[in-house]
mmCIF file of C-alpha atoms in Angstrom:
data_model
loop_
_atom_site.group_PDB
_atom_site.id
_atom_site.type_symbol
_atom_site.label_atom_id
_atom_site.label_comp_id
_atom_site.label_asym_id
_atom_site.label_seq_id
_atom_site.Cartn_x
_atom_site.Cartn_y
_atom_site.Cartn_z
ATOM 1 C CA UNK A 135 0.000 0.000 0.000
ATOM 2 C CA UNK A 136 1.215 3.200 -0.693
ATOM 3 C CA UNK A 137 2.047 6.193 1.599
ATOM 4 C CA UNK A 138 -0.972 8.560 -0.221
ATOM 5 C CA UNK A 139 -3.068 5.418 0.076
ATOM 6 C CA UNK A 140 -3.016 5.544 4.217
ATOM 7 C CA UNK A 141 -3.270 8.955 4.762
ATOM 8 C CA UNK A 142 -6.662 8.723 2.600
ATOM 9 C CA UNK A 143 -7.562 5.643 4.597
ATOM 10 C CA UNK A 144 -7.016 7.548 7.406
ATOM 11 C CA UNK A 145 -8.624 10.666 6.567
ATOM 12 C CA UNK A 146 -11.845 8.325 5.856
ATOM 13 C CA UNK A 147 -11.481 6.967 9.119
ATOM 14 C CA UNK A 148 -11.266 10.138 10.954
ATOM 15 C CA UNK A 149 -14.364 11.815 8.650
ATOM 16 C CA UNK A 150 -16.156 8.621 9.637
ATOM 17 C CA UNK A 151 -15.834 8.918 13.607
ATOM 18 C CA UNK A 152 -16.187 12.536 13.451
ATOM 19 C CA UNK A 153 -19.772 12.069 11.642
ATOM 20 C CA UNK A 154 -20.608 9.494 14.358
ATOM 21 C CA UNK A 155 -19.539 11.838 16.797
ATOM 22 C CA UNK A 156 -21.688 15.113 15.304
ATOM 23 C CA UNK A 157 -24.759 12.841 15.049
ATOM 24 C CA UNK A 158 -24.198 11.215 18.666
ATOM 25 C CA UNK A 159 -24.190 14.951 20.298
ATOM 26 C CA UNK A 160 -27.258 16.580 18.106
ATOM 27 C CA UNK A 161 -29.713 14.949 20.511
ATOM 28 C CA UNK A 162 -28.432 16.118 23.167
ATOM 29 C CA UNK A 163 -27.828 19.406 21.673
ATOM 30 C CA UNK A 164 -31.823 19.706 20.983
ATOM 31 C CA UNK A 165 -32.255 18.918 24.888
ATOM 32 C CA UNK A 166 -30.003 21.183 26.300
ATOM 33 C CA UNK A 167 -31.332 23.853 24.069
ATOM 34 C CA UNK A 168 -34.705 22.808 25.749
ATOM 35 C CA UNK A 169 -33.510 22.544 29.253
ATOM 36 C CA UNK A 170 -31.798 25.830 29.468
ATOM 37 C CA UNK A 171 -34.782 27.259 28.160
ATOM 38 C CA UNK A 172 -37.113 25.903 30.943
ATOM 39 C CA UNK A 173 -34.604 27.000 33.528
ATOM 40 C CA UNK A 174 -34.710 30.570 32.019
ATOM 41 C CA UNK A 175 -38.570 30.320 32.135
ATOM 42 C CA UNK A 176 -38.435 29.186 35.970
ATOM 43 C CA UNK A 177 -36.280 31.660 36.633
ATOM 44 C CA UNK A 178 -38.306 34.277 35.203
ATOM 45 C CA UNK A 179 -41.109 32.886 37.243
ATOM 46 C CA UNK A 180 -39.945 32.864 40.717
ATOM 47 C CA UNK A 181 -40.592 36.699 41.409
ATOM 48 C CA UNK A 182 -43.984 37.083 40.167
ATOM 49 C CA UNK A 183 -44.798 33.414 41.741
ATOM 50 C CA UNK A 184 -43.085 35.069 45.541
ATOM 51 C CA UNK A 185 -45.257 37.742 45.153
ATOM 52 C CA UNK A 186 -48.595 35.688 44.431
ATOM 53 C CA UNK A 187 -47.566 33.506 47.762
ATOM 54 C CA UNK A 188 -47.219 35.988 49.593
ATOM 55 C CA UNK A 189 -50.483 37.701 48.670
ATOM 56 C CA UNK A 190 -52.206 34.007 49.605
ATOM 57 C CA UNK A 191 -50.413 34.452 53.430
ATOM 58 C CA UNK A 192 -51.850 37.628 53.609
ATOM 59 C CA UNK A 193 -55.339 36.422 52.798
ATOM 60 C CA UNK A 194 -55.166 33.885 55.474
ATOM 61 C CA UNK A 195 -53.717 30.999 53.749
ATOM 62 C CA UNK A 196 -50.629 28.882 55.633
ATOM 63 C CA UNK A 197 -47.796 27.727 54.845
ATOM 64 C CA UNK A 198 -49.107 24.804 55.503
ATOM 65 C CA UNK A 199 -52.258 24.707 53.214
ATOM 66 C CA UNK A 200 -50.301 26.122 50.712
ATOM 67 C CA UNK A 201 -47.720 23.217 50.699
ATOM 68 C CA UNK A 202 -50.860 20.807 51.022
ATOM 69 C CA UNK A 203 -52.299 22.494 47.264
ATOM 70 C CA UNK A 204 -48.524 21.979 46.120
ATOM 71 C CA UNK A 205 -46.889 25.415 46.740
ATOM 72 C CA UNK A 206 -43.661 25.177 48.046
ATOM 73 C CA UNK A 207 -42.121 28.017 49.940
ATOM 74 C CA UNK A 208 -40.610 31.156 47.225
ATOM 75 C CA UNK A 209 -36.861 31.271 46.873
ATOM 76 C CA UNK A 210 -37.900 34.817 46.028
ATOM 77 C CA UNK A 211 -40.153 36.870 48.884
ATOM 78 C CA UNK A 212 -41.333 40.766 47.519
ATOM 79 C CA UNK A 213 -39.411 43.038 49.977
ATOM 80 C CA UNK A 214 -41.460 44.286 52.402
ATOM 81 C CA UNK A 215 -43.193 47.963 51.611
ATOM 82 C CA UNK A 216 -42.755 50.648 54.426
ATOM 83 C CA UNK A 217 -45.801 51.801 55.553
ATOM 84 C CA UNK A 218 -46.491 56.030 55.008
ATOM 85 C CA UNK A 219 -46.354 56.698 58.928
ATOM 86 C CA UNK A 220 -43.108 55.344 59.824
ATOM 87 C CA UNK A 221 -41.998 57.801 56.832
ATOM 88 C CA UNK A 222 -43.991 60.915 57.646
ATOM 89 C CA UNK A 223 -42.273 60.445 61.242
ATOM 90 C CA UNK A 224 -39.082 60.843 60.507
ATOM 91 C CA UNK A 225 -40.057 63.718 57.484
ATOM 92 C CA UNK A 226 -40.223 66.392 60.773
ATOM 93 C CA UNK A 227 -37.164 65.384 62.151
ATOM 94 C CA UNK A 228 -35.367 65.649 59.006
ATOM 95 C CA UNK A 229 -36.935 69.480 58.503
ATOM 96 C CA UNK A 230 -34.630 70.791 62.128
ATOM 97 C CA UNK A 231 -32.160 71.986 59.826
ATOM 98 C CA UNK A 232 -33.806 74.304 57.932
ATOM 99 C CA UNK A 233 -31.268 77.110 57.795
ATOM 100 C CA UNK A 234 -33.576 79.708 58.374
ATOM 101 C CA UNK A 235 -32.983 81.764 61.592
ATOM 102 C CA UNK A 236 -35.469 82.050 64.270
ATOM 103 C CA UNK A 237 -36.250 85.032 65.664
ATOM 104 C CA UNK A 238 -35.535 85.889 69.487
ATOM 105 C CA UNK A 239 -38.151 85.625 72.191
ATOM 106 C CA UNK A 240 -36.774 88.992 73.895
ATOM 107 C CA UNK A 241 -38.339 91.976 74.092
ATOM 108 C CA UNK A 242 -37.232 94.956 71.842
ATOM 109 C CA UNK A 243 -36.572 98.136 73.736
ATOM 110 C CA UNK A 244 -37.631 100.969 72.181
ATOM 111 C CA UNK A 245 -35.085 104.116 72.743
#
């Protein structure tokens, strides 16, 4: 056999395992496609799904009666919402510095 004759043997041998190999991995290819997907869908789900469990506590429903319908607890809780009083208290004491002088409680004289 000559020399040109192996290296085409081998080059068919190589072309050969390398089309085995590109048809072995485009299954799994299609899945991961799929699967990363999914993940970036349940990701995109866990905020709105936090919120609408907490909503569920709030309108009596327990932890517990939520896990019996299925829900499990949210990896992602709303953050909690500050209610207008505790921020209209500290609005005066933020207003002391005002800059503006006051004026003084003593008496003028007249002359």
């Amino acid at each position: 056999m000559k020399a040109d004759e192996i290296l085409k043997k081998a080059e068919e041998l190589q072309a050969a395992q390398l089309a085995a190999k590109q048809a072995a991995v485009e299954p799994l290819a299609a899945i991961l496609a799929r699967r990363i997907q999914l993940q970036n869908e349940l990701s995109a789900s866990e905020v709105p799904y936090g919120k609408a469990y907490v909503e569920a506590e709030a309108a009596g429903w327990s932890a517990a009666e939520l896990a019996a319908l299925g829900a499990t607890e949210p990896t992602h809780r709303p953050r909690a919402r500050r209610r207008p009083g505790k921020q209209q208290a500290a609005a005066p004491a933020a207003s002391h510095d005002s800059g503006a002088e006051i004026p003084s409680q003593a008496p003028t004289v007249n002359a």
